[in-house]
């Protein structure tokens, strides 16, 4: 059987007939294996033709040439010689074939590689077709009609295909027949008729379709030919899961990608890491590219899922090396939607809802606090005053700052911890209820797409209004996008993308110590009976209530919210213009220019109504004005050529150049002593404003090339190289070269694998490459930013000339002209497996990532005049496994799809300079983290708690501090010298989890869909540093209810973990120790979304393209042992202090209701 071949005769004819028979009897199985072509593209082609009395096979020849398809049929079929009139005008291929073969006794089936098989319908089957007529509509899960879907009566060759509107008509033998629906790129589906004459079907896309296109650096590639570790995000699933920040929607979706929501503050973009930490002092976040424009994580968070077409993540060095020095931490490629020829399509997606804090901490109530505070004061008094008795009145106790006193009715009659009746009547303020609220959220997204053959456009506009769960915090975000593509000439296409945005955020000081007006810690530390307001209506403070008892002056958390005003305005403009010229169909040149312009401004003001605390000197109102602006220019030119030799050797060559320039400047002014709080601008400040400013410029120039080769899409090879030059390095080390190579073998394309029908795809991959990193910002000794460590910094200083002070300049940091790039070398081994026609897809990757030449500050001889300088001396590794699986479990009327991923990463520091000295880092209370050879970066550092000293005998038989008493914390004597001191600090855990995971399940029945996403981490620790203030057992502020399990006496030892209450801490109880290191494991129901799509016939009647109503819950519930609000803690962006929680803004549980409609 061969199209347009001479008549087949002789011994070959029986084989051909046998093949034809097998083909007809097994046509539905053949369709299942033909998942290598994009059917939508093929059947969406339009053709025009007209014939009068021409043979059918002649018409097929013409269609074949016009539509660039291949027909396969038996040349001797008599019906092919039938002469007929036939005419179509601008008709789709599917419609033309349906019309052509309607009364011919022939039918067609689409195969792979644009192949269409035409075969006769059995006579007996054709005779039975008149019994029952079935009609219906076939759509995808977005209610879009699918043209060219094959519909068969199961077990026969009787069938038809859908037309351009996705509709079909089929005569069946019985109303109890089973119909089989098959379509390229979608899971096959069986539907029993059960007496129905109208049958509408929704097909489910199979994301493992090997002809899917993934975005790679400066181009695209078929998924079947990918040899690197590249992952794609299922965007439809993301669009059906409304999130206020698109980055949050990536959480748990991609193996090897950590998306950490370390703050629930409105407008806050999560921290993203790909395959661990890639540096100590340079950037550790992936490069984010939106339509060719390099953007910050904050700008990425401005995007709405509705305007995004694709998100692809380049994880290994082979895929990311084409980006050179920018791609060392992975690359996230975002492609926004573009217009298509056709009538204008309008879309509107609106949702509204509310947010609530996901948990509240269990704190002592007023009665519990009274007993606790009394216990702490008495223990301190008994420890430190000889002959002291618990019954001694406050007047007999020292009044200095030793916390020996407690309320006994001597200040206020109601404030008496000795009187049970007064204690029972104490007021009880839950300050968490006072700072948190139920906050509304609303989002409006409008889009318009369409165009002609020469001009296509996609326009979208959005508005997001989000109030925060901490009072006063808000965010308003306005976005606009316009993507236009113009075919200016047959070989020339030009386009422009414009994306302005404006965001204004009302910030609150959620994090940090209460003495710095940190809201969270102030609310948790405030004693529960302290009133919010005084009798005169002014803000109360703990100082006014408890100063005679030496309690700390914890700031008023409500005042910290209401009397601090900090609007932060962000204006951003992303723009791109390109021109693409095709010299030949397979040779094209593309030039694009990108500009990223931003301007941010913060005007912060703390009013004079803010009550002061006793730890800080009195200050008046304070105003700050901060502004920054920057512009980044990026121009690249790419020449690409692809060619195929004998249809087996396929080659694509790409070469290009890129240049980038960044200009940045910022300034900040501070003033105080304002006359009043009405005029809050700095010109009203009584004290002269202090002003600081800085400016920075850098530039890069790059040259790159890539060669992709495959033999029969079976043996795959990719080689790339990029050479970057950066102005941040000295003249001798300004350029770095970053090569990469990857190879793949599609084993299932080998002849010996053809007899394994269960295995539809098996591809082995290997890659190795180098990438660099120059995104450093090393802090110098004077805390200024060191953007050019090769040259050092120059700062202002004072000189004395003849007893007169003169201001001048001096070198503030020592430069090192020998500095060069940080370099990443990465090996990746992977396998892609498809089972049961890719209904089950599995991806496994192993990677070994070595980062060398880390930039670190090291000690230098004092004769230089400096103590430290920056050198390339560090080394660190990340190794891990990644697993991803996608399964189409059920594909009938009820569908169920599952995707899951699991990732392991092991980080280890291998070298730290010539001496290998560890790096100690702090976060709020001194040294909390250590980076040392042989351990993960930023491990926790402190004392290791063994328990509590139960009694005097226990104390005398174990090493201890000279102030330690029974009931104090027992620490390990790490160096075995018999005493507990700073030399006994050691590793007490690290924040890096054993593994991370995510799972998504999508169910649908008819027009109802349900999506459930879960994600979490196992292992990894958190240093809950906030407990140093609300779990310190000192009695000066409120504590967790853990204090109820404290040591009280040898007879009441508590749980053996919580020390005694003591107003004057002894035994170094509140040193950073394993006591505050907690398990960071958690499992979260990240999202549940329930939707209903109006059936297509209904939307047609009301003249809508689609309509879906939905409800969603984000962050429904989290299972965790962690005591604070959020196991995804702050400081994750800082690799040296990761995993330290210092009062981070809690996450919100968000409930939304929405409607998505298309016109």
PDB file of C-alpha atoms in Angstrom, residues 67-208:
ATOM      1  CA  UNK A  67      -2.289  21.307   3.163  1.00  0.00           C
ATOM      2  CA  UNK A  68       1.188  19.716   3.269  1.00  0.00           C
ATOM      3  CA  UNK A  69      -0.169  16.361   4.421  1.00  0.00           C
ATOM      4  CA  UNK A  70       0.372  12.811   3.147  1.00  0.00           C
ATOM      5  CA  UNK A  71      -2.461  10.452   2.232  1.00  0.00           C
ATOM      6  CA  UNK A  72      -2.122   6.693   2.493  1.00  0.00           C
ATOM      7  CA  UNK A  73      -4.643   4.489   0.634  1.00  0.00           C
ATOM      8  CA  UNK A  74      -5.029   1.512  -1.671  1.00  0.00           C
ATOM      9  CA  UNK A  75      -4.552   2.786  -5.221  1.00  0.00           C
ATOM     10  CA  UNK A  76      -6.970   0.148  -6.631  1.00  0.00           C
ATOM     11  CA  UNK A  77     -10.014   1.215  -4.652  1.00  0.00           C
ATOM     12  CA  UNK A  78     -12.717   1.759  -7.283  1.00  0.00           C
ATOM     13  CA  UNK A  79     -14.333   4.569  -5.369  1.00  0.00           C
ATOM     14  CA  UNK A  80     -11.200   6.657  -5.850  1.00  0.00           C
ATOM     15  CA  UNK A  81     -11.829   6.831  -9.597  1.00  0.00           C
ATOM     16  CA  UNK A  82     -15.313   8.246  -9.132  1.00  0.00           C
ATOM     17  CA  UNK A  83     -15.595  11.655 -10.810  1.00  0.00           C
ATOM     18  CA  UNK A  84     -17.288  14.387  -8.883  1.00  0.00           C
ATOM     19  CA  UNK A  85     -17.744  18.118  -8.446  1.00  0.00           C
ATOM     20  CA  UNK A  86     -16.111  19.527  -5.352  1.00  0.00           C
ATOM     21  CA  UNK A  87     -15.559  23.058  -4.084  1.00  0.00           C
ATOM     22  CA  UNK A  88     -14.366  24.591  -0.813  1.00  0.00           C
ATOM     23  CA  UNK A  89     -13.342  28.120  -0.010  1.00  0.00           C
ATOM     24  CA  UNK A  90     -11.054  28.951   2.892  1.00  0.00           C
ATOM     25  CA  UNK A  91     -12.149  25.724   4.598  1.00  0.00           C
ATOM     26  CA  UNK A  92     -10.285  23.820   7.262  1.00  0.00           C
ATOM     27  CA  UNK A  93      -8.703  20.546   6.214  1.00  0.00           C
ATOM     28  CA  UNK A  94     -11.023  18.579   8.512  1.00  0.00           C
ATOM     29  CA  UNK A  95     -14.107  20.200   6.979  1.00  0.00           C
ATOM     30  CA  UNK A  96     -12.839  19.648   3.457  1.00  0.00           C
ATOM     31  CA  UNK A  97     -12.205  15.934   4.076  1.00  0.00           C
ATOM     32  CA  UNK A  98     -15.558  15.475   5.799  1.00  0.00           C
ATOM     33  CA  UNK A  99     -17.300  17.007   2.815  1.00  0.00           C
ATOM     34  CA  UNK A 100     -15.225  15.140   0.247  1.00  0.00           C
ATOM     35  CA  UNK A 101     -15.713  11.679   1.757  1.00  0.00           C
ATOM     36  CA  UNK A 102     -19.264  12.145   3.015  1.00  0.00           C
ATOM     37  CA  UNK A 103     -20.929   9.843   0.444  1.00  0.00           C
ATOM     38  CA  UNK A 104     -17.877   8.041  -0.888  1.00  0.00           C
ATOM     39  CA  UNK A 105     -17.918   4.979   1.333  1.00  0.00           C
ATOM     40  CA  UNK A 106     -14.522   6.049   2.645  1.00  0.00           C
ATOM     41  CA  UNK A 107     -13.321   7.335   5.966  1.00  0.00           C
ATOM     42  CA  UNK A 108     -10.032   8.818   7.186  1.00  0.00           C
ATOM     43  CA  UNK A 109      -7.849   8.510  10.252  1.00  0.00           C
ATOM     44  CA  UNK A 110      -5.035  10.878  11.238  1.00  0.00           C
ATOM     45  CA  UNK A 111      -1.670   9.284  11.982  1.00  0.00           C
ATOM     46  CA  UNK A 112       1.734  10.654  12.934  1.00  0.00           C
ATOM     47  CA  UNK A 113       3.949  12.925  10.826  1.00  0.00           C
ATOM     48  CA  UNK A 114       1.010  14.566   9.000  1.00  0.00           C
ATOM     49  CA  UNK A 115      -0.056  11.167   7.665  1.00  0.00           C
ATOM     50  CA  UNK A 116      -3.755  10.527   6.962  1.00  0.00           C
ATOM     51  CA  UNK A 117      -4.965   7.001   6.224  1.00  0.00           C
ATOM     52  CA  UNK A 118      -8.025   6.623   3.972  1.00  0.00           C
ATOM     53  CA  UNK A 119      -9.837   3.274   4.096  1.00  0.00           C
ATOM     54  CA  UNK A 120     -13.247   1.884   3.040  1.00  0.00           C
ATOM     55  CA  UNK A 121     -16.142   1.385   5.413  1.00  0.00           C
ATOM     56  CA  UNK A 122     -17.333  -2.233   5.605  1.00  0.00           C
ATOM     57  CA  UNK A 123     -20.449  -2.861   3.548  1.00  0.00           C
ATOM     58  CA  UNK A 124     -22.367  -4.600   6.305  1.00  0.00           C
ATOM     59  CA  UNK A 125     -21.450  -1.905   8.767  1.00  0.00           C
ATOM     60  CA  UNK A 126     -22.410   0.816   6.367  1.00  0.00           C
ATOM     61  CA  UNK A 127     -25.762  -0.809   5.884  1.00  0.00           C
ATOM     62  CA  UNK A 128     -26.429  -0.711   9.595  1.00  0.00           C
ATOM     63  CA  UNK A 129     -25.532   2.929  10.030  1.00  0.00           C
ATOM     64  CA  UNK A 130     -29.017   4.164   9.390  1.00  0.00           C
ATOM     65  CA  UNK A 131     -30.378   2.732  12.612  1.00  0.00           C
ATOM     66  CA  UNK A 132     -29.467   5.501  15.133  1.00  0.00           C
ATOM     67  CA  UNK A 133     -27.919   8.943  14.534  1.00  0.00           C
ATOM     68  CA  UNK A 134     -25.697  10.367  17.258  1.00  0.00           C
ATOM     69  CA  UNK A 135     -24.695  14.039  17.361  1.00  0.00           C
ATOM     70  CA  UNK A 136     -22.579  15.976  19.745  1.00  0.00           C
ATOM     71  CA  UNK A 137     -19.787  18.418  20.544  1.00  0.00           C
ATOM     72  CA  UNK A 138     -16.201  17.666  21.588  1.00  0.00           C
ATOM     73  CA  UNK A 139     -14.288  20.284  23.596  1.00  0.00           C
ATOM     74  CA  UNK A 140     -11.194  20.557  25.750  1.00  0.00           C
ATOM     75  CA  UNK A 141     -11.376  21.308  29.464  1.00  0.00           C
ATOM     76  CA  UNK A 142     -11.528  25.022  28.670  1.00  0.00           C
ATOM     77  CA  UNK A 143     -14.703  24.535  26.629  1.00  0.00           C
ATOM     78  CA  UNK A 144     -12.808  25.183  23.403  1.00  0.00           C
ATOM     79  CA  UNK A 145     -14.058  23.076  20.450  1.00  0.00           C
ATOM     80  CA  UNK A 146     -11.657  20.457  19.099  1.00  0.00           C
ATOM     81  CA  UNK A 147     -11.613  19.935  15.298  1.00  0.00           C
ATOM     82  CA  UNK A 148     -10.471  16.623  13.806  1.00  0.00           C
ATOM     83  CA  UNK A 149     -11.271  14.390  16.777  1.00  0.00           C
ATOM     84  CA  UNK A 150     -11.681  10.753  15.654  1.00  0.00           C
ATOM     85  CA  UNK A 151     -14.852   9.061  16.890  1.00  0.00           C
ATOM     86  CA  UNK A 152     -15.210   5.286  16.450  1.00  0.00           C
ATOM     87  CA  UNK A 153     -17.748   2.691  17.419  1.00  0.00           C
ATOM     88  CA  UNK A 154     -15.650   0.520  19.682  1.00  0.00           C
ATOM     89  CA  UNK A 155     -14.592  -2.727  18.020  1.00  0.00           C
ATOM     90  CA  UNK A 156     -15.402  -1.558  14.489  1.00  0.00           C
ATOM     91  CA  UNK A 157     -13.973   0.696  11.819  1.00  0.00           C
ATOM     92  CA  UNK A 158     -17.139   2.789  11.711  1.00  0.00           C
ATOM     93  CA  UNK A 159     -16.417   6.343  12.656  1.00  0.00           C
ATOM     94  CA  UNK A 160     -16.186   9.998  11.808  1.00  0.00           C
ATOM     95  CA  UNK A 161     -14.333  13.143  12.835  1.00  0.00           C
ATOM     96  CA  UNK A 162     -15.405  16.470  14.292  1.00  0.00           C
ATOM     97  CA  UNK A 163     -15.670  19.547  12.111  1.00  0.00           C
ATOM     98  CA  UNK A 164     -14.061  22.923  12.690  1.00  0.00           C
ATOM     99  CA  UNK A 165     -16.614  23.738  15.407  1.00  0.00           C
ATOM    100  CA  UNK A 166     -15.913  20.472  17.201  1.00  0.00           C
ATOM    101  CA  UNK A 167     -19.272  18.967  16.214  1.00  0.00           C
ATOM    102  CA  UNK A 168     -19.908  15.506  14.795  1.00  0.00           C
ATOM    103  CA  UNK A 169     -22.676  13.253  13.498  1.00  0.00           C
ATOM    104  CA  UNK A 170     -22.406   9.467  13.434  1.00  0.00           C
ATOM    105  CA  UNK A 171     -24.816   6.676  12.504  1.00  0.00           C
ATOM    106  CA  UNK A 172     -24.494   3.737  14.894  1.00  0.00           C
ATOM    107  CA  UNK A 173     -25.932   0.239  14.896  1.00  0.00           C
ATOM    108  CA  UNK A 174     -27.378   0.361  18.388  1.00  0.00           C
ATOM    109  CA  UNK A 175     -28.123   2.912  21.052  1.00  0.00           C
ATOM    110  CA  UNK A 176     -26.043   0.770  23.426  1.00  0.00           C
ATOM    111  CA  UNK A 177     -22.826   1.024  21.432  1.00  0.00           C
ATOM    112  CA  UNK A 178     -19.663   2.442  22.997  1.00  0.00           C
ATOM    113  CA  UNK A 179     -17.968   5.378  21.276  1.00  0.00           C
ATOM    114  CA  UNK A 180     -14.208   5.836  21.396  1.00  0.00           C
ATOM    115  CA  UNK A 181     -12.927   9.415  21.145  1.00  0.00           C
ATOM    116  CA  UNK A 182      -9.246   9.869  20.237  1.00  0.00           C
ATOM    117  CA  UNK A 183      -7.303  13.011  19.520  1.00  0.00           C
ATOM    118  CA  UNK A 184      -3.644  13.797  19.319  1.00  0.00           C
ATOM    119  CA  UNK A 185      -2.347  15.229  22.570  1.00  0.00           C
ATOM    120  CA  UNK A 186      -5.403  14.151  24.563  1.00  0.00           C
ATOM    121  CA  UNK A 187      -6.201  11.034  26.542  1.00  0.00           C
ATOM    122  CA  UNK A 188      -8.517   8.623  24.678  1.00  0.00           C
ATOM    123  CA  UNK A 189     -11.992   8.381  26.142  1.00  0.00           C
ATOM    124  CA  UNK A 190     -14.739   5.762  25.941  1.00  0.00           C
ATOM    125  CA  UNK A 191     -18.374   6.781  26.295  1.00  0.00           C
ATOM    126  CA  UNK A 192     -21.286   4.288  26.384  1.00  0.00           C
ATOM    127  CA  UNK A 193     -24.356   5.657  24.599  1.00  0.00           C
ATOM    128  CA  UNK A 194     -26.858   4.101  27.027  1.00  0.00           C
ATOM    129  CA  UNK A 195     -29.735   5.259  24.852  1.00  0.00           C
ATOM    130  CA  UNK A 196     -28.481   8.801  24.318  1.00  0.00           C
ATOM    131  CA  UNK A 197     -28.670  10.390  20.881  1.00  0.00           C
ATOM    132  CA  UNK A 198     -26.765  13.529  21.909  1.00  0.00           C
ATOM    133  CA  UNK A 199     -23.345  13.032  23.449  1.00  0.00           C
ATOM    134  CA  UNK A 200     -21.055  15.929  24.329  1.00  0.00           C
ATOM    135  CA  UNK A 201     -17.546  15.024  25.451  1.00  0.00           C
ATOM    136  CA  UNK A 202     -14.697  16.901  27.146  1.00  0.00           C
ATOM    137  CA  UNK A 203     -11.244  15.496  26.392  1.00  0.00           C
ATOM    138  CA  UNK A 204      -8.351  15.829  28.814  1.00  0.00           C
ATOM    139  CA  UNK A 205      -5.005  17.066  27.510  1.00  0.00           C
ATOM    140  CA  UNK A 206      -2.044  14.737  27.921  1.00  0.00           C
ATOM    141  CA  UNK A 207       0.788  17.014  28.989  1.00  0.00           C
ATOM    142  CA  UNK A 208       3.430  14.417  28.115  1.00  0.00           C
TER     143      UNK A 208
END
